[in-house]
CSV table of C-alpha atoms in Angstrom, one decimal:
chain,number,residue,atom,x,y,z
A,1,MET,CA,85.2,112.9,121.0
A,2,GLN,CA,84.1,109.6,119.7
A,3,PRO,CA,86.1,106.3,118.3
A,4,LEU,CA,86.3,106.0,115.4
A,5,PHE,CA,86.0,102.7,113.1
A,6,PHE,CA,88.2,101.9,110.4
A,7,SER,CA,88.7,98.8,107.8
A,8,LEU,CA,91.0,98.0,105.1
A,9,THR,CA,91.9,95.1,103.3
A,10,GLN,CA,95.5,93.5,102.5
A,11,THR,CA,97.0,90.6,101.1
A,12,PHE,CA,99.9,89.5,101.7
A,13,ASN,CA,102.2,86.6,104.1
A,14,GLY,CA,104.3,86.7,106.5
A,15,VAL,CA,105.1,89.4,108.6
A,16,GLN,CA,104.8,93.2,107.5
A,17,THR,CA,104.2,96.4,108.7
A,18,VAL,CA,100.8,98.0,107.4
A,19,ASN,CA,101.2,102.0,107.3
A,20,VAL,CA,97.6,103.5,107.7
A,21,ASP,CA,97.4,107.5,107.1
A,22,LEU,CA,94.3,108.9,108.4
A,23,PRO,CA,92.4,111.9,107.8
A,24,LYS,CA,93.7,115.3,110.0
A,25,GLU,CA,90.0,115.3,111.1
A,26,PHE,CA,90.7,111.6,112.9
A,27,GLY,CA,92.8,113.6,115.4
A,28,VAL,CA,95.5,110.2,115.8
A,29,LEU,CA,98.2,111.7,118.2
A,30,PRO,CA,101.1,109.3,119.5
A,31,LEU,CA,100.7,109.7,122.8
A,32,ARG,CA,97.6,110.0,123.5
A,33,SER,CA,95.6,107.8,120.8
A,34,ASN,CA,94.6,104.3,122.1
A,35,ILE,CA,94.0,101.9,119.4
A,36,LEU,CA,92.4,98.0,119.1
A,37,ALA,CA,93.3,96.0,115.6
A,38,ALA,CA,91.7,93.0,114.9
A,39,ALA,CA,91.9,90.6,111.8
A,40,THR,CA,89.8,88.3,109.7
A,41,GLU,CA,90.2,86.3,106.4
A,42,LEU,CA,88.3,87.1,103.9
A,43,ASP,CA,87.3,84.6,100.8
A,44,GLY,CA,87.3,85.6,97.2
A,45,THR,CA,83.7,87.0,97.5
A,46,GLY,CA,85.3,89.9,100.4
A,47,ALA,CA,83.3,87.8,103.3
A,48,PRO,CA,85.0,87.0,106.8
A,49,PHE,CA,85.7,83.2,107.0
A,50,ILE,CA,87.7,81.2,109.2
A,51,GLY,CA,90.0,79.6,106.9
A,52,GLY,CA,93.3,78.0,107.1
A,53,ALA,CA,95.5,81.1,107.5
A,54,ALA,CA,96.0,81.9,111.1
A,55,ILE,CA,96.6,86.1,111.3
A,56,GLN,CA,98.1,87.9,114.1
A,57,VAL,CA,98.4,91.3,115.2
A,58,LEU,CA,101.8,91.7,116.4
A,59,ASP,CA,102.5,95.7,117.3
A,60,ILE,CA,100.2,98.4,116.8
A,61,ALA,CA,101.7,102.2,117.4
A,62,PRO,CA,99.8,105.6,117.0
A,63,PHE,CA,101.7,108.4,114.7
A,64,GLN,CA,100.6,111.8,114.0
A,65,ASP,CA,97.0,111.1,112.0
A,66,ALA,CA,99.0,107.6,111.0
A,67,VAL,CA,98.4,104.5,112.5
A,68,LYS,CA,101.0,101.0,111.9
A,69,VAL,CA,100.6,97.9,112.7
A,70,ARG,CA,102.8,94.6,112.7
A,71,VAL,CA,100.8,91.8,111.5
A,72,ASN,CA,101.8,87.9,110.6
A,73,VAL,CA,99.9,86.1,108.1
A,74,LEU,CA,101.3,82.5,109.0
A,75,PHE,CA,99.9,80.6,105.4
A,76,ASN,CA,102.4,79.5,103.0
A,77,SER,CA,101.2,82.0,99.4
A,78,PRO,CA,99.3,85.7,100.0
A,79,VAL,CA,96.0,85.7,102.0
A,80,THR,CA,93.8,88.3,101.8
A,81,PHE,CA,92.4,89.2,105.0
A,82,ARG,CA,90.5,92.9,106.4
A,83,LEU,CA,92.4,94.8,109.6
A,84,SER,CA,89.7,96.5,111.9
A,85,LEU,CA,91.0,99.6,113.5
A,86,VAL,CA,89.1,100.8,116.7
A,87,ILE,CA,90.5,104.3,117.4
A,88,TRP,CA,90.1,106.5,120.7
A,89,PRO,CA,92.2,109.9,119.5
């Protein structure tokens, strides 16, 4: 199966876990899937840019048809960012 590319937009600050439900046809399995995650801050138009916030991907774990990603947004107010995933089911 080919790698899958997937992204979603989130807005928060501090440490939170993002639960990403995926369609069953993606075939994500807890013990077999490999996942890469990256985050980029978005400006008011939705374009990526390097702003004042540091965004860290702390943990990634596949679950049956889902992925959990713990993210730390180091900024004193909520920041909008894109969380991008590459998944090898």
